[in-house]
mmCIF file of N, CA, C and O in Angstrom:
data_model
loop_
_atom_site.group_PDB
_atom_site.id
_atom_site.type_symbol
_atom_site.label_atom_id
_atom_site.label_comp_id
_atom_site.label_asym_id
_atom_site.label_seq_id
_atom_site.Cartn_x
_atom_site.Cartn_y
_atom_site.Cartn_z
ATOM 1 N N MET A 19 -9.470 10.658 -6.876
ATOM 2 C CA MET A 19 -9.754 9.595 -5.943
ATOM 3 C C MET A 19 -8.475 8.787 -5.739
ATOM 4 O O MET A 19 -7.778 8.455 -6.689
ATOM 5 N N ASN A 20 -8.184 8.473 -4.483
ATOM 6 C CA ASN A 20 -7.007 7.690 -4.149
ATOM 7 C C ASN A 20 -7.419 6.224 -3.993
ATOM 8 O O ASN A 20 -8.342 5.916 -3.252
ATOM 9 N N ILE A 21 -6.731 5.332 -4.698
ATOM 10 C CA ILE A 21 -7.083 3.920 -4.756
ATOM 11 C C ILE A 21 -5.958 3.085 -4.146
ATOM 12 O O ILE A 21 -4.780 3.323 -4.429
ATOM 13 N N TYR A 22 -6.337 2.112 -3.330
ATOM 14 C CA TYR A 22 -5.394 1.205 -2.681
ATOM 15 C C TYR A 22 -5.425 -0.134 -3.395
ATOM 16 O O TYR A 22 -6.493 -0.690 -3.636
ATOM 17 N N ILE A 23 -4.245 -0.658 -3.725
ATOM 18 C CA ILE A 23 -4.140 -1.939 -4.415
ATOM 19 C C ILE A 23 -3.254 -2.850 -3.572
ATOM 20 O O ILE A 23 -2.117 -2.495 -3.258
ATOM 21 N N SER A 24 -3.777 -4.022 -3.201
ATOM 22 C CA SER A 24 -2.984 -4.953 -2.394
ATOM 23 C C SER A 24 -2.803 -6.275 -3.123
ATOM 24 O O SER A 24 -3.454 -6.553 -4.127
ATOM 25 N N ASN A 25 -1.885 -7.085 -2.590
ATOM 26 C CA ASN A 25 -1.527 -8.397 -3.122
ATOM 27 C C ASN A 25 -0.846 -8.285 -4.488
ATOM 28 O O ASN A 25 -1.014 -9.150 -5.349
ATOM 29 N N LEU A 26 -0.041 -7.237 -4.647
ATOM 30 C CA LEU A 26 0.709 -7.082 -5.893
ATOM 31 C C LEU A 26 1.900 -8.030 -5.917
ATOM 32 O O LEU A 26 2.517 -8.304 -4.886
ATOM 33 N N SER A 27 2.234 -8.503 -7.084
ATOM 34 C CA SER A 27 3.438 -9.293 -7.276
ATOM 35 C C SER A 27 4.640 -8.394 -6.973
ATOM 36 O O SER A 27 4.620 -7.192 -7.244
ATOM 37 N N TYR A 28 5.701 -8.989 -6.416
ATOM 38 C CA TYR A 28 6.878 -8.188 -6.054
ATOM 39 C C TYR A 28 7.598 -7.613 -7.262
ATOM 40 O O TYR A 28 8.402 -6.699 -7.127
ATOM 41 N N GLY A 29 7.287 -8.092 -8.457
ATOM 42 C CA GLY A 29 7.905 -7.571 -9.666
ATOM 43 C C GLY A 29 7.213 -6.354 -10.253
ATOM 44 O O GLY A 29 7.712 -5.735 -11.191
ATOM 45 N N VAL A 30 6.057 -5.988 -9.702
ATOM 46 C CA VAL A 30 5.286 -4.858 -10.228
ATOM 47 C C VAL A 30 5.888 -3.546 -9.734
ATOM 48 O O VAL A 30 6.145 -3.377 -8.547
ATOM 49 N N GLY A 31 6.115 -2.615 -10.658
ATOM 50 C CA GLY A 31 6.665 -1.306 -10.321
ATOM 51 C C GLY A 31 5.663 -0.193 -10.557
ATOM 52 O O GLY A 31 4.531 -0.429 -10.994
ATOM 53 N N ASP A 32 6.094 1.033 -10.276
ATOM 54 C CA ASP A 32 5.231 2.212 -10.437
ATOM 55 C C ASP A 32 4.665 2.315 -11.856
ATOM 56 O O ASP A 32 3.472 2.552 -12.045
ATOM 57 N N ALA A 33 5.525 2.117 -12.853
ATOM 58 C CA ALA A 33 5.093 2.254 -14.254
ATOM 59 C C ALA A 33 4.062 1.185 -14.618
ATOM 60 O O ALA A 33 3.109 1.463 -15.361
ATOM 61 N N ASP A 34 4.249 -0.032 -14.091
ATOM 62 C CA ASP A 34 3.287 -1.110 -14.362
ATOM 63 C C ASP A 34 1.907 -0.749 -13.813
ATOM 64 O O ASP A 34 0.886 -0.949 -14.469
ATOM 65 N N LEU A 35 1.898 -0.220 -12.587
ATOM 66 C CA LEU A 35 0.639 0.163 -11.944
ATOM 67 C C LEU A 35 -0.031 1.296 -12.724
ATOM 68 O O LEU A 35 -1.237 1.276 -12.963
ATOM 69 N N ARG A 36 0.775 2.261 -13.151
ATOM 70 C CA ARG A 36 0.255 3.379 -13.953
ATOM 71 C C ARG A 36 -0.368 2.859 -15.248
ATOM 72 O O ARG A 36 -1.485 3.238 -15.606
ATOM 73 N N ASP A 37 0.331 1.962 -15.925
ATOM 74 C CA ASP A 37 -0.169 1.407 -17.195
ATOM 75 C C ASP A 37 -1.466 0.633 -17.000
ATOM 76 O O ASP A 37 -2.381 0.731 -17.825
ATOM 77 N N LEU A 38 -1.544 -0.138 -15.915
ATOM 78 C CA LEU A 38 -2.742 -0.933 -15.640
ATOM 79 C C LEU A 38 -3.971 -0.034 -15.486
ATOM 80 O O LEU A 38 -5.018 -0.287 -16.065
ATOM 81 N N PHE A 39 -3.839 1.038 -14.718
ATOM 82 C CA PHE A 39 -4.980 1.923 -14.465
ATOM 83 C C PHE A 39 -5.219 2.919 -15.591
ATOM 84 O O PHE A 39 -6.326 3.427 -15.742
ATOM 85 N N ALA A 40 -4.208 3.205 -16.406
ATOM 86 C CA ALA A 40 -4.359 4.147 -17.521
ATOM 87 C C ALA A 40 -5.357 3.642 -18.553
ATOM 88 O O ALA A 40 -5.911 4.433 -19.323
ATOM 89 N N GLU A 41 -5.619 2.326 -18.560
ATOM 90 C CA GLU A 41 -6.624 1.779 -19.474
ATOM 91 C C GLU A 41 -8.022 2.304 -19.142
ATOM 92 O O GLU A 41 -8.924 2.233 -19.962
ATOM 93 N N TYR A 42 -8.204 2.841 -17.942
ATOM 94 C CA TYR A 42 -9.518 3.304 -17.483
ATOM 95 C C TYR A 42 -9.629 4.820 -17.430
ATOM 96 O O TYR A 42 -10.706 5.347 -17.207
ATOM 97 N N GLY A 43 -8.520 5.527 -17.608
ATOM 98 C CA GLY A 43 -8.554 6.984 -17.584
ATOM 99 C C GLY A 43 -7.218 7.567 -17.163
ATOM 100 O O GLY A 43 -6.213 6.850 -17.034
ATOM 101 N N GLU A 44 -7.209 8.864 -16.966
ATOM 102 C CA GLU A 44 -5.970 9.570 -16.634
ATOM 103 C C GLU A 44 -5.522 9.258 -15.204
ATOM 104 O O GLU A 44 -6.287 9.394 -14.253
ATOM 105 N N VAL A 45 -4.268 8.850 -15.083
ATOM 106 C CA VAL A 45 -3.679 8.537 -13.783
ATOM 107 C C VAL A 45 -2.821 9.719 -13.349
ATOM 108 O O VAL A 45 -1.883 10.107 -14.054
ATOM 109 N N ALA A 46 -3.147 10.310 -12.197
ATOM 110 C CA ALA A 46 -2.377 11.437 -11.675
ATOM 111 C C ALA A 46 -1.064 10.953 -11.055
ATOM 112 O O ALA A 46 -0.025 11.599 -11.193
ATOM 113 N N SER A 47 -1.115 9.813 -10.357
ATOM 114 C CA SER A 47 0.104 9.247 -9.767
ATOM 115 C C SER A 47 -0.104 7.758 -9.514
ATOM 116 O O SER A 47 -1.227 7.299 -9.341
ATOM 117 N N ALA A 48 1.006 7.037 -9.485
ATOM 118 C CA ALA A 48 0.990 5.604 -9.188
ATOM 119 C C ALA A 48 2.268 5.287 -8.421
ATOM 120 O O ALA A 48 3.362 5.635 -8.862
ATOM 121 N N LYS A 49 2.115 4.629 -7.288
ATOM 122 C CA LYS A 49 3.279 4.363 -6.437
ATOM 123 C C LYS A 49 3.158 3.004 -5.775
ATOM 124 O O LYS A 49 2.184 2.726 -5.079
ATOM 125 N N VAL A 50 4.148 2.139 -6.013
ATOM 126 C CA VAL A 50 4.264 0.874 -5.306
ATOM 127 C C VAL A 50 5.099 1.157 -4.064
ATOM 128 O O VAL A 50 6.171 1.765 -4.145
ATOM 129 N N ILE A 51 4.620 0.743 -2.916
ATOM 130 C CA ILE A 51 5.306 1.006 -1.663
ATOM 131 C C ILE A 51 6.429 -0.007 -1.477
ATOM 132 O O ILE A 51 6.229 -1.209 -1.652
ATOM 133 N N THR A 52 7.617 0.496 -1.137
ATOM 134 C CA THR A 52 8.785 -0.363 -0.974
ATOM 135 C C THR A 52 9.321 -0.296 0.452
ATOM 136 O O THR A 52 9.100 0.672 1.169
ATOM 137 N N ASP A 53 10.028 -1.341 0.824
ATOM 138 C CA ASP A 53 10.675 -1.406 2.129
ATOM 139 C C ASP A 53 11.830 -0.402 2.154
ATOM 140 O O ASP A 53 12.619 -0.341 1.215
ATOM 141 N N ARG A 54 11.940 0.370 3.224
ATOM 142 C CA ARG A 54 12.986 1.399 3.308
ATOM 143 C C ARG A 54 14.390 0.811 3.277
ATOM 144 O O ARG A 54 15.297 1.400 2.716
ATOM 145 N N GLU A 55 14.572 -0.316 3.922
ATOM 146 C CA GLU A 55 15.913 -0.884 4.038
ATOM 147 C C GLU A 55 16.333 -1.685 2.810
ATOM 148 O O GLU A 55 17.468 -1.580 2.367
ATOM 149 N N THR A 56 15.429 -2.481 2.258
ATOM 150 C CA THR A 56 15.805 -3.367 1.151
ATOM 151 C C THR A 56 15.439 -2.803 -0.217
ATOM 152 O O THR A 56 15.991 -3.237 -1.226
ATOM 153 N N GLY A 57 14.483 -1.875 -0.268
ATOM 154 C CA GLY A 57 14.021 -1.345 -1.546
ATOM 155 C C GLY A 57 13.063 -2.278 -2.263
ATOM 156 O O GLY A 57 12.587 -1.981 -3.352
ATOM 157 N N ARG A 58 12.768 -3.427 -1.659
ATOM 158 C CA ARG A 58 11.869 -4.415 -2.261
ATOM 159 C C ARG A 58 10.413 -4.001 -2.054
ATOM 160 O O ARG A 58 10.054 -3.441 -1.028
ATOM 161 N N SER A 59 9.593 -4.328 -3.030
ATOM 162 C CA SER A 59 8.162 -4.023 -2.942
ATOM 163 C C SER A 59 7.564 -4.662 -1.698
ATOM 164 O O SER A 59 7.927 -5.771 -1.312
ATOM 165 N N ARG A 60 6.619 -3.955 -1.078
ATOM 166 C CA ARG A 60 5.907 -4.507 0.070
ATOM 167 C C ARG A 60 4.592 -5.169 -0.360
ATOM 168 O O ARG A 60 3.827 -5.624 0.470
ATOM 169 N N GLY A 61 4.318 -5.191 -1.670
ATOM 170 C CA GLY A 61 3.156 -5.911 -2.182
ATOM 171 C C GLY A 61 1.875 -5.098 -2.241
ATOM 172 O O GLY A 61 0.803 -5.650 -2.449
ATOM 173 N N PHE A 62 1.995 -3.777 -2.052
ATOM 174 C CA PHE A 62 0.813 -2.937 -2.191
ATOM 175 C C PHE A 62 1.220 -1.575 -2.730
ATOM 176 O O PHE A 62 2.400 -1.224 -2.751
ATOM 177 N N GLY A 63 0.214 -0.833 -3.203
ATOM 178 C CA GLY A 63 0.500 0.484 -3.761
ATOM 179 C C GLY A 63 -0.746 1.337 -3.828
ATOM 180 O O GLY A 63 -1.833 0.926 -3.405
ATOM 181 N N PHE A 64 -0.560 2.538 -4.355
ATOM 182 C CA PHE A 64 -1.636 3.513 -4.462
ATOM 183 C C PHE A 64 -1.639 4.125 -5.852
ATOM 184 O O PHE A 64 -0.585 4.366 -6.426
ATOM 185 N N VAL A 65 -2.841 4.369 -6.353
ATOM 186 C CA VAL A 65 -3.018 5.065 -7.626
ATOM 187 C C VAL A 65 -3.992 6.199 -7.372
ATOM 188 O O VAL A 65 -4.994 6.029 -6.682
ATOM 189 N N GLU A 66 -3.674 7.359 -7.921
ATOM 190 C CA GLU A 66 -4.580 8.493 -7.803
ATOM 191 C C GLU A 66 -5.113 8.845 -9.181
ATOM 192 O O GLU A 66 -4.337 9.002 -10.126
ATOM 193 N N MET A 67 -6.448 8.908 -9.265
ATOM 194 C CA MET A 67 -7.108 9.279 -10.513
ATOM 195 C C MET A 67 -7.984 10.493 -10.233
ATOM 196 O O MET A 67 -8.677 10.543 -9.210
ATOM 197 N N ASN A 68 -7.956 11.475 -11.130
ATOM 198 C CA ASN A 68 -8.709 12.714 -10.916
ATOM 199 C C ASN A 68 -10.204 12.559 -11.187
ATOM 200 O O ASN A 68 -11.011 13.256 -10.592
ATOM 201 N N ASP A 69 -10.563 11.662 -12.086
ATOM 202 C CA ASP A 69 -11.968 11.482 -12.457
ATOM 203 C C ASP A 69 -12.562 10.324 -11.646
ATOM 204 O O ASP A 69 -12.168 9.172 -11.818
ATOM 205 N N ASP A 70 -13.505 10.648 -10.752
ATOM 206 C CA ASP A 70 -14.094 9.627 -9.880
ATOM 207 C C ASP A 70 -14.831 8.542 -10.649
ATOM 208 O O ASP A 70 -14.824 7.376 -10.253
ATOM 209 N N THR A 71 -15.471 8.893 -11.750
ATOM 210 C CA THR A 71 -16.199 7.903 -12.556
ATOM 211 C C THR A 71 -15.230 6.886 -13.142
ATOM 212 O O THR A 71 -15.485 5.678 -13.095
ATOM 213 N N GLN A 72 -14.117 7.366 -13.681
ATOM 214 C CA GLN A 72 -13.101 6.468 -14.227
ATOM 215 C C GLN A 72 -12.489 5.609 -13.120
ATOM 216 O O GLN A 72 -12.243 4.417 -13.311
ATOM 217 N N ALA A 73 -12.262 6.213 -11.967
ATOM 218 C CA ALA A 73 -11.679 5.488 -10.835
ATOM 219 C C ALA A 73 -12.616 4.376 -10.360
ATOM 220 O O ALA A 73 -12.177 3.254 -10.090
ATOM 221 N N GLN A 74 -13.906 4.672 -10.284
ATOM 222 C CA GLN A 74 -14.888 3.669 -9.860
ATOM 223 C C GLN A 74 -14.929 2.504 -10.851
ATOM 224 O O GLN A 74 -15.017 1.344 -10.454
ATOM 225 N N LYS A 75 -14.868 2.822 -12.143
ATOM 226 C CA LYS A 75 -14.878 1.773 -13.159
ATOM 227 C C LYS A 75 -13.632 0.899 -13.028
ATOM 228 O O LYS A 75 -13.713 -0.329 -13.081
ATOM 229 N N ALA A 76 -12.478 1.529 -12.835
ATOM 230 C CA ALA A 76 -11.229 0.780 -12.679
ATOM 231 C C ALA A 76 -11.303 -0.126 -11.454
ATOM 232 O O ALA A 76 -10.933 -1.305 -11.527
ATOM 233 N N MET A 77 -11.798 0.395 -10.343
ATOM 234 C CA MET A 77 -11.904 -0.404 -9.124
ATOM 235 C C MET A 77 -12.842 -1.591 -9.332
ATOM 236 O O MET A 77 -12.537 -2.711 -8.921
ATOM 237 N N GLY A 78 -13.975 -1.338 -9.969
ATOM 238 C CA GLY A 78 -14.947 -2.405 -10.198
ATOM 239 C C GLY A 78 -14.408 -3.517 -11.073
ATOM 240 O O GLY A 78 -14.656 -4.697 -10.825
ATOM 241 N N GLU A 79 -13.651 -3.151 -12.088
ATOM 242 C CA GLU A 79 -13.163 -4.158 -13.025
ATOM 243 C C GLU A 79 -11.863 -4.822 -12.576
ATOM 244 O O GLU A 79 -11.594 -5.961 -12.958
ATOM 245 N N LEU A 80 -11.064 -4.129 -11.780
ATOM 246 C CA LEU A 80 -9.771 -4.688 -11.388
ATOM 247 C C LEU A 80 -9.785 -5.407 -10.044
ATOM 248 O O LEU A 80 -8.895 -6.211 -9.772
ATOM 249 N N ASN A 81 -10.787 -5.125 -9.197
ATOM 250 C CA ASN A 81 -10.844 -5.801 -7.907
ATOM 251 C C ASN A 81 -11.051 -7.301 -8.120
ATOM 252 O O ASN A 81 -11.938 -7.719 -8.854
ATOM 253 N N GLN A 82 -10.184 -8.097 -7.501
ATOM 254 C CA GLN A 82 -10.194 -9.567 -7.605
ATOM 255 C C GLN A 82 -9.821 -10.058 -9.011
ATOM 256 O O GLN A 82 -10.106 -11.204 -9.360
ATOM 257 N N ALA A 83 -9.157 -9.206 -9.783
ATOM 258 C CA ALA A 83 -8.665 -9.613 -11.099
ATOM 259 C C ALA A 83 -7.250 -10.173 -10.946
ATOM 260 O O ALA A 83 -6.537 -9.831 -10.014
ATOM 261 N N GLU A 84 -6.854 -11.030 -11.870
ATOM 262 C CA GLU A 84 -5.493 -11.552 -11.845
ATOM 263 C C GLU A 84 -4.580 -10.576 -12.575
ATOM 264 O O GLU A 84 -4.871 -10.122 -13.677
ATOM 265 N N TYR A 85 -3.474 -10.233 -11.917
ATOM 266 C CA TYR A 85 -2.486 -9.341 -12.520
ATOM 267 C C TYR A 85 -1.099 -9.844 -12.160
ATOM 268 O O TYR A 85 -0.789 -10.025 -10.975
ATOM 269 N N ASP A 86 -0.297 -10.109 -13.141
ATOM 270 C CA ASP A 86 1.065 -10.599 -12.958
ATOM 271 C C ASP A 86 1.106 -11.851 -12.074
ATOM 272 O O ASP A 86 1.957 -11.989 -11.195
ATOM 273 N N GLY A 87 0.138 -12.738 -12.281
ATOM 274 C CA GLY A 87 0.122 -14.013 -11.584
ATOM 275 C C GLY A 87 -0.517 -14.020 -10.212
ATOM 276 O O GLY A 87 -0.536 -15.046 -9.539
ATOM 277 N N LYS A 88 -1.041 -12.875 -9.764
ATOM 278 C CA LYS A 88 -1.680 -12.816 -8.446
ATOM 279 C C LYS A 88 -3.047 -12.148 -8.558
ATOM 280 O O LYS A 88 -3.260 -11.295 -9.417
ATOM 281 N N VAL A 89 -3.964 -12.522 -7.680
ATOM 282 C CA VAL A 89 -5.285 -11.888 -7.639
ATOM 283 C C VAL A 89 -5.175 -10.663 -6.739
ATOM 284 O O VAL A 89 -4.876 -10.775 -5.550
ATOM 285 N N ILE A 90 -5.386 -9.494 -7.334
ATOM 286 C CA ILE A 90 -5.229 -8.241 -6.586
ATOM 287 C C ILE A 90 -6.556 -7.788 -5.982
ATOM 288 O O ILE A 90 -7.630 -8.148 -6.473
ATOM 289 N N SER A 91 -6.446 -7.012 -4.914
ATOM 290 C CA SER A 91 -7.615 -6.379 -4.296
ATOM 291 C C SER A 91 -7.491 -4.884 -4.501
ATOM 292 O O SER A 91 -6.421 -4.309 -4.283
ATOM 293 N N VAL A 92 -8.577 -4.263 -4.927
ATOM 294 C CA VAL A 92 -8.574 -2.838 -5.235
ATOM 295 C C VAL A 92 -9.732 -2.179 -4.494
ATOM 296 O O VAL A 92 -10.865 -2.646 -4.569
ATOM 297 N N SER A 93 -9.447 -1.100 -3.764
ATOM 298 C CA SER A 93 -10.487 -0.397 -3.008
ATOM 299 C C SER A 93 -10.105 1.068 -2.832
ATOM 300 O O SER A 93 -8.976 1.463 -3.135
ATOM 301 N N VAL A 94 -11.047 1.839 -2.312
ATOM 302 C CA VAL A 94 -10.771 3.245 -2.012
ATOM 303 C C VAL A 94 -9.769 3.281 -0.859
ATOM 304 O O VAL A 94 -9.919 2.571 0.133
ATOM 305 N N ALA A 95 -8.731 4.096 -1.009
ATOM 306 C CA ALA A 95 -7.722 4.212 0.048
ATOM 307 C C ALA A 95 -8.306 4.980 1.220
ATOM 308 O O ALA A 95 -8.973 5.995 1.043
ATOM 309 N N LYS A 96 -8.046 4.471 2.413
ATOM 310 C CA LYS A 96 -8.501 5.147 3.629
ATOM 311 C C LYS A 96 -7.387 6.063 4.115
ATOM 312 O O LYS A 96 -6.209 5.729 3.969
ATOM 313 N N PRO A 97 -7.732 7.193 4.716
ATOM 314 C CA PRO A 97 -6.686 8.077 5.241
ATOM 315 C C PRO A 97 -5.840 7.338 6.276
ATOM 316 O O PRO A 97 -6.344 6.509 7.024
ATOM 317 N N ARG A 98 -4.570 7.663 6.305
ATOM 318 C CA ARG A 98 -3.648 7.033 7.243
ATOM 319 C C ARG A 98 -4.000 7.455 8.663
ATOM 320 O O ARG A 98 -4.189 8.634 8.947
ATOM 321 N N ALA A 99 -4.069 6.482 9.551
ATOM 322 C CA ALA A 99 -4.412 6.763 10.946
ATOM 323 C C ALA A 99 -3.259 7.474 11.636
ATOM 324 O O ALA A 99 -2.095 7.153 11.413
ATOM 325 N N GLU A 100 -3.593 8.443 12.453
ATOM 326 C CA GLU A 100 -2.580 9.152 13.227
ATOM 327 C C GLU A 100 -2.041 8.245 14.313
ATOM 328 O O GLU A 100 -2.796 7.563 14.991
ATOM 329 N N ARG A 101 -0.725 8.241 14.459
ATOM 330 C CA ARG A 101 -0.108 7.453 15.524
ATOM 331 C C ARG A 101 0.310 8.392 16.641
ATOM 332 O O ARG A 101 0.788 9.491 16.373
ATOM 333 N N PRO A 102 0.162 7.952 17.897
ATOM 334 C CA PRO A 102 0.581 8.809 19.000
ATOM 335 C C PRO A 102 2.087 9.081 18.949
ATOM 336 O O PRO A 102 2.865 8.195 18.594
ATOM 337 N N ALA A 103 2.481 10.295 19.282
ATOM 338 C CA ALA A 103 3.894 10.655 19.287
ATOM 339 C C ALA A 103 4.635 9.806 20.298
ATOM 340 O O ALA A 103 4.133 9.493 21.362
ATOM 341 N N GLY A 104 5.846 9.427 19.954
ATOM 342 C CA GLY A 104 6.674 8.658 20.868
ATOM 343 C C GLY A 104 6.443 7.161 20.801
ATOM 344 O O GLY A 104 7.180 6.402 21.400
ATOM 345 N N ASN A 105 5.464 6.720 20.061
ATOM 346 C CA ASN A 105 5.191 5.286 19.968
ATOM 347 C C ASN A 105 5.595 4.797 18.581
ATOM 348 O O ASN A 105 4.774 4.407 17.788
ATOM 349 N N ARG A 106 6.856 4.833 18.307
ATOM 350 C CA ARG A 106 7.351 4.462 16.979
ATOM 351 C C ARG A 106 7.707 2.988 16.865
ATOM 352 O O ARG A 106 7.928 2.498 15.796
ATOM 353 N N GLY A 107 7.841 2.295 17.992
ATOM 354 C CA GLY A 107 8.122 0.862 17.946
ATOM 355 C C GLY A 107 9.536 0.569 17.503
ATOM 356 O O GLY A 107 10.335 1.453 17.264
ATOM 357 N N GLY A 108 9.862 -0.697 17.432
ATOM 358 C CA GLY A 108 11.156 -1.102 16.922
ATOM 359 C C GLY A 108 12.199 -1.373 17.987
ATOM 360 O O GLY A 108 13.159 -2.079 17.759
ATOM 361 N N PHE A 109 12.056 -0.805 19.155
ATOM 362 C CA PHE A 109 13.024 -1.012 20.222
ATOM 363 C C PHE A 109 12.306 -1.408 21.498
ATOM 364 O O PHE A 109 11.173 -1.003 21.726
ATOM 365 N N ASN A 110 12.981 -2.141 22.347
ATOM 366 C CA ASN A 110 12.403 -2.521 23.624
ATOM 367 C C ASN A 110 12.512 -1.338 24.570
ATOM 368 O O ASN A 110 13.592 -0.990 25.016
ATOM 369 N N ARG A 111 11.405 -0.732 24.843
ATOM 370 C CA ARG A 111 11.393 0.442 25.718
ATOM 371 C C ARG A 111 10.762 0.116 27.062
ATOM 372 O O ARG A 111 10.140 0.961 27.680
ATOM 373 N N GLY A 112 10.900 -1.094 27.459
ATOM 374 C CA GLY A 112 10.302 -1.469 28.729
ATOM 375 C C GLY A 112 9.040 -2.251 28.495
ATOM 376 O O GLY A 112 8.750 -2.707 27.406
ATOM 377 N N GLY A 113 8.292 -2.416 29.540
ATOM 378 C CA GLY A 113 7.073 -3.174 29.411
ATOM 379 C C GLY A 113 7.099 -4.338 30.374
ATOM 380 O O GLY A 113 7.851 -4.344 31.349
ATOM 381 N N TYR A 114 6.314 -5.304 30.119
ATOM 382 C CA TYR A 114 6.176 -6.455 31.007
ATOM 383 C C TYR A 114 7.518 -7.129 31.282
ATOM 384 O O TYR A 114 8.222 -7.546 30.386
ATOM 385 N N ASN A 115 7.859 -7.188 32.532
ATOM 386 C CA ASN A 115 9.037 -7.922 33.006
ATOM 387 C C ASN A 115 10.330 -7.467 32.344
ATOM 388 O O ASN A 115 11.226 -8.266 32.105
ATOM 389 N N SER A 116 10.455 -6.182 32.022
ATOM 390 C CA SER A 116 11.657 -5.723 31.336
ATOM 391 C C SER A 116 12.740 -5.215 32.286
ATOM 392 O O SER A 116 13.848 -4.965 31.872
ATOM 393 N N GLU A 117 12.404 -5.021 33.552
ATOM 394 C CA GLU A 117 13.406 -4.527 34.499
ATOM 395 C C GLU A 117 14.307 -5.654 34.949
ATOM 396 O O GLU A 117 13.859 -6.757 35.214
ATOM 397 N N ARG A 118 15.573 -5.357 35.022
ATOM 398 C CA ARG A 118 16.500 -6.353 35.539
ATOM 399 C C ARG A 118 16.539 -6.244 37.046
ATOM 400 O O ARG A 118 16.604 -5.162 37.605
ATOM 401 N N ARG A 119 16.527 -7.372 37.676
ATOM 402 C CA ARG A 119 16.605 -7.392 39.136
ATOM 403 C C ARG A 119 17.837 -8.175 39.519
ATOM 404 O O ARG A 119 18.054 -9.283 39.062
ATOM 405 N N TYR A 120 18.649 -7.580 40.381
ATOM 406 C CA TYR A 120 19.902 -8.222 40.782
ATOM 407 C C TYR A 120 19.813 -8.751 42.165
ATOM 408 O O TYR A 120 19.252 -8.255 43.050
#
């Protein structure tokens, strides 16, 4: 089961997340998501546990619990939504009133 954890303290790393969930069972993977440019935590992460019963127990006990000074939210991770090709954002590609008129 893939678990989503939000509102993590910026000091929490992959190993911390693994240790937190390992108290409830075997952790297959633990990853804190970081900003590509700065390498700083984005404040959320994912943990994968193979045993659904252990994962459910961890989610029930850790959701809205205080961890590293912050109250975290823990839930089942939803599949990532598909984004349309070519709509990557980040640059002005036109739109409302973007044409220059001379």
